[in-house]
Structure formats: structure tokens, C-alpha cells
Amino acid sequence: MERKVFIFDTTLRDGEQSPGASLTASEKIEIAHQLARLGVDVIEAGFPASSPGDFNAVCEIAKSVKGPVITALARAVRSDIDAVWESVRYAERPRIHMVLGSSDIHARSKFRRSREELLEMGVQAVRYARTLCPDVEYSTEDASRSNRQYLFQVVEAVIDAGATVVNIPDTVGWSVPAQWGRLISDLRRNVPNIDKAILSVHCHNDLGMAVANSLAAVKAGAQQVECAVNGLGERAGNASLEEVVMGIKVRQPYYRAHTDIVTSELCPTSQMVSRLTGLAVARNKAIVGDNAFAHSSGIHQDGVLKSRDNYEIFSPEDVGANGTTIVLTARSGRHALKYRLESLGYRVTTDDLEHLHTRFLHMADAKKVVDDHDLHALMVG
Ligand code: KIV
Ligand code: ZN
């Protein structure tokens, strides 16, 4: 049976932690409204304990953005949990999200506590958060490097304590898809109360695997994916929201799942986030890059002009992109040249085309890309 995958957007929290991406409160609010138009299920609006400015930005988002669940991040300590609650409580649907390490590396070198002490700290924090808010998410930081049996024990204990969502992060981007999918299946098999909470993943991109790991988790039964617009996030970033969403949509029969994202808002959202963070999107970025629907070689241009589906697996309109573009270079053939000339209003006979194509190739060898001005010059020259 097909199931819904919840999209938890962390552009305004983990994404904003990208070096160079910090946002003002009004920029965060503008993006949060766009995320609501995009149809995300959850907006993680910030880390309120980090600064008064971020606290206020989360309050404003909670007050004004309708539709998605509004959450924010806390460490598993009362003062952070209070700061989250005081900022998200204005939302139609507030959630407290807390994080605590589960790996021995973090226990030893970050917290200097035993596994048992950390488990108890997590359980107490969840119990406390549940006295404030009916929706509490618990993240087992560094889950991919955690001892499996201990991870199962933590997940069971925090669900018993009242966690409604359990998020399994690959905090350092260490996992690989088959292994990550297996971990999700193992959690579903080995944690007796797992069906009492939503099972979520949060993958980082240190080895370029964040989207592949997230989708492997979906295939294995994860119900929520945490991701960020344009793949923003700490270091190499988080799973890119647009890639996760289109992966599920385009290969829906494989995943047997869907999201409620309004995919025609993907490019407008990407452009807004890029403009406000000042972080450019690579031209060749999947889904939202400028080249995502640009065809440059003669073979591909001929194919796509005969039938779009020869070389495009979804349409530009599906993701709110401008359209298919035929880029004229020295690799372009007669068909593409004729198409571009005709779209500029010229009539081109088969005899003309032979001779125009020869002159076009000389021009294209001299320039990297032949643009509309060059084509007008070609026709008058
Ligand atoms: O990467 C991580 O582990 C996080 C958690 C707060 C979910 O960002
Ligand atoms: Zn993260």
C-alpha cells in the first residue's frame, strides 16, 4: 500500500548553519512562508537557545505561518527545552525537537558520561518536554556510529517516555545506502514499540550520500525525511529537499510512497533561498540547477526535439523551472539550429540549413555558446 512520507524542512536551522548562510529574522520569516506554500509538513525554524534574535524569529514564524508543524531545536536540557517551548507555543501545531548523542564517541569525548547516564538524561528530557507539548521529537545524534543494541534501547526508552517522533541522524555522513536502509529495517524489527512513533532520518552529505541514504531509508520504511532546500546544512550539507521529493515522485512505483509537496514551487523556493542566503546553486545541480533542462550535444538535442521523454524524466513545469533549453555549441546539429532559428522567427529551407550550419560551426568553434544575437548576425551575414 502507498504511504505518505513527511517532509521535515531544516533549511532555517541546519541549513542556516551552513558557513556563510546566516539569515536575518525577516529573511527567515519570508522563507518560512514560502516553505508553507511548498507544502512541507514540518518547519524547523531555528535553535532558540542560541541567541535572542533566533528566539524571536522562531516566535514570529510560529505566530504567522499556518499549515506546517513548527518546531525548533533544543539540547536535552531544561533551559533549551523551555526556550523552544516559549517560542513554538504560538503555532497551530507546535513540536519540541531535542537532540542527544547516542554514539560512544560522543558519550566519551563530548559528554564525558556513560551510555546509561545519557539514556537517563534523554528519558528525563522527553518526560519534561511532554509536560509542555504533546508533540516531541527525539534525535539520536551520531546514530550511524552508535552501537546497534544501545541505539535500539534508546529508541525504545524515549518512545516509552513519550517521544512521538524518533529521528535517526547520520550526523557525519558516514553511512552508505544499503547499510542505512538495513538499520531502518532493523529498528522496525527490534524495537517493540516502534509503531508508537514516527520513524525519521536526517542524513548529512560528507560523502555525497545524503539523498541516496535518505531514499534507502524511505524504501526500508522511514516515515519522515529531514532535508534542506538546495542541500544546505553543516559542512557538506543535508539531503537536498528537492532531490528527495522528486526521487520519491518520479520513482513512485519503486518507493510505493508519496509526499504532499507542491513540486511546481521547488524552483521558486530554491531561488529565494539562494538569493537570501547568498549561496549560489551549481548550474549542474539536480532538479533546480540552470542546466537541469539544458541540452547541448547534437544527439541529445535531436532526441529531445523529437520527443521530450527521450532525454527528460520529468518536465520543467513539474518543478517550476523555465523550460527546456537548447544550448547551441559546436556539438549542436542541424535540427537544433533550425529549431532555434525558427523560434526567432526565421524560415529555414533544407538547402539554407546546410550552408547555415557550416557557418554556424565556425562561429561556435570561436565562441563557447552561440546566443540569439549571434544567430541574428548569422542570418544577416
Ligand atoms: O546532524 C544532526 O545530527 C542534527 C540533529 C540535530 C538532528 O542536525
Ligand atoms: Zn544535521
Coordinates of C-alpha atoms and ligand atoms in Angstrom, one line a residue:
M1 CA 0.0 0.0 0.0
E2 CA 1.3 3.5 -0.8
R3 CA 2.1 5.6 2.2
K4 CA 2.9 9.3 2.9
V5 CA 6.4 10.4 3.7
F6 CA 6.5 13.5 5.8
I7 CA 8.9 16.2 4.7
F8 CA 10.6 18.0 7.6
D9 CA 12.4 21.0 6.4
T10 CA 15.5 22.2 8.3
T11 CA 16.7 25.0 6.0
L12 CA 16.1 27.6 8.7
R13 CA 18.1 25.6 11.4
D14 CA 20.7 23.1 10.0
G15 CA 20.6 24.9 6.6
E16 CA 21.3 28.2 8.3
Q17 CA 24.3 26.6 10.0
S18 CA 26.0 26.4 6.5
P19 CA 29.1 28.6 6.7
G20 CA 28.1 31.9 5.1
A21 CA 24.3 31.3 5.1
S22 CA 23.1 33.2 8.1
L23 CA 19.8 34.9 7.7
T24 CA 18.1 37.9 9.4
A25 CA 14.8 37.3 11.2
S26 CA 12.7 38.9 8.4
E27 CA 14.5 36.7 5.8
K28 CA 13.7 33.6 7.9
I29 CA 10.1 34.6 8.0
E30 CA 9.9 35.2 4.3
I31 CA 11.4 31.7 3.6
A32 CA 9.1 30.1 6.2
H33 CA 6.0 31.4 4.3
Q34 CA 7.4 30.1 1.1
L35 CA 8.1 26.7 2.8
A36 CA 4.4 26.6 3.7
R37 CA 3.4 27.3 0.1
L38 CA 5.7 24.5 -0.9
G39 CA 3.7 22.2 1.3
V40 CA 6.4 20.9 3.8
D41 CA 4.9 19.1 6.8
V42 CA 7.3 20.4 9.4
I43 CA 9.4 23.6 9.5
E44 CA 12.3 23.6 11.9
A45 CA 12.6 27.3 12.4
G46 CA 15.8 27.6 14.4
F47 CA 17.7 27.0 17.6
P48 CA 16.1 29.4 20.1
A49 CA 18.6 28.9 22.9
S50 CA 21.4 30.1 20.6
S51 CA 20.5 33.8 20.5
P52 CA 17.7 36.3 21.4
G53 CA 17.4 37.0 17.6
D54 CA 16.8 33.4 16.7
F55 CA 14.3 33.0 19.6
N56 CA 12.3 36.0 18.3
A57 CA 12.5 34.7 14.7
V58 CA 11.1 31.4 15.8
C59 CA 8.3 33.2 17.8
E60 CA 7.3 35.2 14.7
I61 CA 7.3 32.1 12.4
A62 CA 5.2 30.2 15.0
K63 CA 2.7 33.1 15.1
S64 CA 2.4 33.8 11.4
V65 CA 3.0 30.6 9.4
K66 CA -0.1 28.5 9.1
G67 CA -0.2 24.9 7.9
P68 CA 3.0 23.0 8.8
V69 CA 4.0 21.9 12.2
I70 CA 6.5 24.4 13.6
T71 CA 9.4 23.1 15.6
A72 CA 12.8 24.2 16.8
L73 CA 15.9 22.5 18.3
A74 CA 16.9 22.0 21.9
R75 CA 19.7 20.1 23.6
A76 CA 18.3 17.6 26.1
V77 CA 18.4 20.2 28.9
R78 CA 15.5 22.1 30.6
S79 CA 16.7 25.6 29.7
D80 CA 16.9 24.7 26.0
I81 CA 13.5 22.9 26.0
D82 CA 11.9 25.9 27.8
A83 CA 13.3 28.2 25.1
V84 CA 11.9 26.0 22.4
W85 CA 8.5 25.8 24.0
E86 CA 8.3 29.5 24.7
S87 CA 8.9 30.2 21.0
V88 CA 6.9 27.5 19.3
R89 CA 3.9 27.5 21.6
Y90 CA 2.2 30.1 19.4
A91 CA 2.0 27.8 16.5
E92 CA -1.2 26.0 15.4
R93 CA 0.8 22.7 15.7
P94 CA 3.9 23.1 17.9
R95 CA 6.6 20.4 18.3
I96 CA 9.7 20.3 20.6
H97 CA 12.7 18.7 18.9
M98 CA 15.6 17.7 21.1
V99 CA 18.9 16.1 20.3
L100 CA 21.3 14.0 22.4
G101 CA 24.3 11.9 21.3
S102 CA 24.0 8.1 21.2
S103 CA 27.5 7.1 20.0
D104 CA 30.3 6.1 22.3
I105 CA 32.5 8.7 20.5
H106 CA 30.0 11.5 21.6
A107 CA 29.5 9.9 25.1
R108 CA 33.2 9.8 25.7
S109 CA 34.6 12.8 24.1
K110 CA 31.7 15.3 24.1
F111 CA 29.6 14.5 27.1
R112 CA 32.1 12.5 29.3
R113 CA 29.2 10.4 30.5
S114 CA 28.4 6.7 30.4
R115 CA 25.8 5.2 28.0
E116 CA 23.4 4.6 30.9
E117 CA 23.7 8.3 32.1
L118 CA 23.0 9.6 28.6
L119 CA 20.0 7.3 28.3
E120 CA 18.6 8.5 31.6
M121 CA 19.2 12.2 30.6
G122 CA 17.3 11.6 27.3
V123 CA 14.4 9.9 29.0
Q124 CA 14.1 12.7 31.6
A125 CA 14.2 15.4 28.9
V126 CA 11.5 13.7 26.9
R127 CA 9.3 13.3 30.0
Y128 CA 9.8 17.0 30.8
A129 CA 9.1 18.1 27.2
R130 CA 5.9 16.1 27.2
T131 CA 4.6 18.1 30.2
L132 CA 4.8 21.1 27.9
C133 CA 3.9 19.9 24.4
P134 CA 2.0 16.9 23.0
D135 CA 4.4 16.5 20.1
V136 CA 8.1 15.7 21.0
E137 CA 10.8 14.6 18.6
Y138 CA 13.9 12.9 19.9
S139 CA 17.1 12.8 17.7
T140 CA 19.8 10.2 18.5
E141 CA 22.8 12.2 17.3
D142 CA 25.5 10.3 15.5
A143 CA 23.3 7.2 15.2
S144 CA 25.2 5.8 12.3
R145 CA 28.3 5.4 14.5
S146 CA 26.4 4.1 17.5
N147 CA 26.3 0.6 19.0
R148 CA 23.2 -1.1 17.4
Q149 CA 21.8 -2.7 20.6
Y150 CA 22.3 0.5 22.6
L151 CA 20.5 2.5 19.8
F152 CA 17.5 0.1 19.9
Q153 CA 17.4 0.5 23.7
V154 CA 17.5 4.3 23.5
V155 CA 14.8 4.4 20.9
E156 CA 12.5 2.1 22.9
A157 CA 13.1 4.1 26.1
V158 CA 12.4 7.5 24.6
I159 CA 9.2 6.3 22.9
D160 CA 8.1 4.8 26.3
A161 CA 8.8 8.2 27.8
G162 CA 6.5 9.9 25.3
A163 CA 8.5 10.8 22.2
T164 CA 6.1 11.0 19.2
V165 CA 8.8 11.1 16.5
V166 CA 12.2 9.4 16.7
N167 CA 14.8 10.8 14.3
I168 CA 17.9 8.7 13.3
P169 CA 20.7 11.0 12.1
D170 CA 23.7 10.2 10.0
T171 CA 25.3 13.2 11.6
V172 CA 28.7 12.9 10.0
G173 CA 27.6 11.5 6.6
W174 CA 29.3 8.2 7.4
S175 CA 26.8 5.7 6.2
V176 CA 26.2 4.0 2.8
P177 CA 22.7 3.4 1.4
A178 CA 22.4 -0.4 1.8
Q179 CA 23.7 -0.2 5.4
W180 CA 21.5 2.7 6.3
G181 CA 18.4 1.0 4.8
R182 CA 19.2 -2.1 6.9
L183 CA 19.5 0.0 10.1
I184 CA 16.0 1.3 9.5
S185 CA 14.6 -2.2 8.9
D186 CA 16.4 -3.4 12.0
L187 CA 14.9 -0.7 14.1
R188 CA 11.5 -1.6 12.9
R189 CA 12.1 -5.3 13.7
N190 CA 13.9 -4.9 17.0
V191 CA 12.2 -2.0 18.8
P192 CA 9.0 -3.4 20.2
N193 CA 7.1 -0.1 20.5
I194 CA 8.4 1.4 17.2
D195 CA 4.9 1.7 15.8
K196 CA 4.0 4.2 18.5
A197 CA 6.2 6.9 17.0
I198 CA 7.1 8.3 13.5
L199 CA 10.4 7.0 12.4
S200 CA 12.5 9.7 10.8
V201 CA 16.0 10.1 9.2
H202 CA 18.4 13.1 8.9
C203 CA 21.4 12.5 6.6
H204 CA 24.5 14.6 6.0
N205 CA 26.4 14.8 2.8
D206 CA 30.0 14.4 3.7
L207 CA 30.5 11.5 1.2
G208 CA 27.8 12.8 -1.2
M209 CA 25.4 10.1 0.0
A210 CA 22.8 12.2 1.9
V211 CA 20.0 11.8 -0.7
A212 CA 20.8 8.2 -1.5
N213 CA 20.8 7.3 2.2
S214 CA 17.5 9.1 2.8
L215 CA 15.8 7.3 -0.1
A216 CA 17.2 4.0 1.1
A217 CA 15.6 4.7 4.4
V218 CA 12.3 5.6 2.8
K219 CA 12.4 2.2 0.9
A220 CA 13.1 0.5 4.3
G221 CA 10.1 2.2 5.9
A222 CA 11.2 5.6 7.2
Q223 CA 8.1 7.8 7.5
Q224 CA 9.8 11.3 7.8
V225 CA 12.8 12.7 5.9
E226 CA 14.7 15.7 7.2
C227 CA 16.2 17.8 4.4
A228 CA 17.0 21.3 3.4
V229 CA 16.4 23.4 0.3
N230 CA 19.4 23.4 -2.1
G231 CA 21.0 20.8 0.3
L232 CA 22.2 23.4 2.7
G233 CA 23.5 22.4 6.1
E234 CA 26.5 21.9 8.3
R235 CA 29.8 21.2 6.3
A236 CA 28.8 19.5 3.0
G237 CA 25.1 19.9 3.9
N238 CA 21.9 17.9 4.4
A239 CA 19.9 15.8 2.0
S240 CA 18.6 18.2 -0.7
L241 CA 14.8 18.6 -0.3
E242 CA 14.2 18.9 -4.0
E243 CA 16.1 15.7 -4.8
V244 CA 14.4 13.6 -2.1
V245 CA 11.0 14.8 -3.1
M246 CA 11.5 14.3 -6.9
G247 CA 13.2 11.0 -6.2
I248 CA 10.1 9.7 -4.5
K249 CA 7.7 11.3 -7.1
V250 CA 9.5 10.1 -10.2
R251 CA 10.1 6.6 -8.9
Q252 CA 6.8 6.3 -7.0
P253 CA 6.1 2.7 -8.0
Y254 CA 9.5 1.7 -6.6
Y255 CA 9.1 3.6 -3.3
R256 CA 5.4 3.0 -3.0
A257 CA 5.2 6.3 -1.3
H258 CA 4.3 10.0 -1.9
T259 CA 4.9 13.4 -0.3
D260 CA 2.4 16.3 -0.2
I261 CA 5.0 18.8 -1.7
V262 CA 3.7 21.2 -4.4
T263 CA 6.6 20.4 -6.7
S264 CA 5.9 23.4 -9.0
E265 CA 7.2 25.5 -6.1
L266 CA 10.6 23.8 -5.9
C267 CA 12.5 26.1 -8.3
P268 CA 10.9 29.3 -6.9
T269 CA 11.8 28.1 -3.3
S270 CA 15.4 27.2 -4.4
Q271 CA 15.8 30.7 -6.0
M272 CA 14.5 32.5 -2.9
V273 CA 16.8 30.6 -0.6
S274 CA 19.8 31.1 -2.8
R275 CA 19.1 34.9 -3.1
L276 CA 18.6 35.4 0.7
T277 CA 21.5 33.2 1.8
G278 CA 23.8 34.5 -0.9
L279 CA 24.8 30.9 -1.7
A280 CA 24.6 30.2 -5.4
V281 CA 23.2 26.9 -6.8
A282 CA 25.6 25.0 -9.0
R283 CA 24.5 25.0 -12.7
N284 CA 24.5 21.3 -12.8
K285 CA 22.6 20.7 -9.5
A286 CA 19.9 18.1 -9.9
I287 CA 16.3 19.4 -10.2
V288 CA 16.9 23.2 -9.6
G289 CA 20.2 23.9 -11.4
D290 CA 20.2 26.1 -14.5
N291 CA 21.4 23.1 -16.6
A292 CA 18.7 20.7 -15.3
F293 CA 16.7 21.0 -18.6
A294 CA 19.5 22.3 -20.9
H295 CA 20.6 20.1 -23.8
S296 CA 23.8 20.8 -25.5
S297 CA 25.0 17.9 -27.7
G298 CA 23.6 17.3 -31.2
I299 CA 22.4 13.7 -30.4
H300 CA 20.5 14.8 -27.3
Q301 CA 19.1 17.9 -28.9
D302 CA 17.8 15.9 -31.9
G303 CA 16.3 13.4 -29.4
V304 CA 14.6 15.8 -27.1
L305 CA 13.2 17.8 -30.0
K306 CA 11.6 14.7 -31.5
S307 CA 10.2 13.7 -28.1
R308 CA 11.0 15.3 -24.7
D309 CA 10.9 12.0 -22.9
N310 CA 13.9 10.8 -24.9
Y311 CA 16.2 12.8 -22.5
E312 CA 14.0 14.2 -19.7
I313 CA 12.4 12.1 -17.0
F314 CA 10.1 14.9 -15.7
S315 CA 9.1 18.2 -17.2
P316 CA 10.3 21.7 -16.3
E317 CA 6.8 22.6 -15.3
D318 CA 6.7 19.8 -12.7
V319 CA 9.3 21.7 -10.7
G320 CA 8.5 25.3 -11.7
A321 CA 11.5 25.6 -14.0
N322 CA 11.5 27.9 -17.0
G323 CA 11.5 25.2 -19.7
T324 CA 13.7 23.0 -21.8
T325 CA 16.6 24.9 -23.3
I326 CA 18.6 24.0 -26.4
V327 CA 22.1 25.4 -25.9
L328 CA 23.9 25.9 -29.2
T329 CA 27.5 24.9 -29.2
A330 CA 30.0 23.3 -31.7
R331 CA 28.4 20.0 -30.7
S332 CA 24.9 21.0 -31.9
G333 CA 23.4 19.6 -35.1
R334 CA 21.2 20.9 -37.9
H335 CA 17.9 20.0 -36.1
A336 CA 18.8 22.2 -33.1
L337 CA 20.0 25.1 -35.2
K338 CA 16.8 25.0 -37.3
Y339 CA 14.7 24.9 -34.2
R340 CA 16.4 27.9 -32.6
L341 CA 16.3 29.9 -35.8
E342 CA 12.6 29.2 -36.3
S343 CA 11.8 30.1 -32.7
L344 CA 13.4 33.5 -33.5
G345 CA 11.0 33.9 -36.5
Y346 CA 13.2 32.8 -39.4
R347 CA 12.1 30.4 -42.1
V348 CA 14.8 28.0 -43.0
T349 CA 14.7 25.7 -46.0
T350 CA 16.7 22.4 -46.2
D351 CA 19.1 24.0 -48.7
D352 CA 19.7 27.1 -46.5
L353 CA 20.3 24.9 -43.5
E354 CA 23.3 23.1 -44.9
H355 CA 25.1 26.3 -45.6
L356 CA 24.0 28.0 -42.4
H357 CA 25.2 25.0 -40.3
T358 CA 28.7 25.2 -41.8
R359 CA 28.9 28.9 -41.0
F360 CA 27.4 28.3 -37.5
L361 CA 30.1 25.7 -36.8
H362 CA 32.8 28.2 -37.5
M363 CA 31.1 30.7 -35.2
A364 CA 30.6 28.0 -32.5
D365 CA 34.2 26.9 -32.6
A366 CA 35.2 30.6 -31.9
K367 CA 32.7 31.1 -29.1
K368 CA 31.7 28.6 -26.4
V369 CA 27.9 29.2 -26.8
V370 CA 26.1 30.8 -29.7
D371 CA 23.3 33.0 -28.4
D372 CA 20.4 34.8 -30.0
H373 CA 22.4 37.9 -31.0
D374 CA 24.9 35.6 -32.8
L375 CA 22.0 33.8 -34.6
H376 CA 20.7 37.2 -35.9
A377 CA 24.2 38.0 -37.1
L378 CA 24.4 34.6 -38.8
M379 CA 21.2 35.3 -40.8
V380 CA 22.2 38.8 -42.0
G381 CA 25.9 38.0 -42.6
Ligands
KIV1 O1 23.1 16.2 12.2 C1 22.4 16.0 13.3 O2 22.6 15.1 14.0 C2 21.4 17.1 13.6 C3 20.5 16.7 14.7 C4 20.1 17.9 15.5 C5 19.2 16.1 14.1 O3 21.4 18.1 13.0
ZN2 ZN 22.2 17.9 11.0

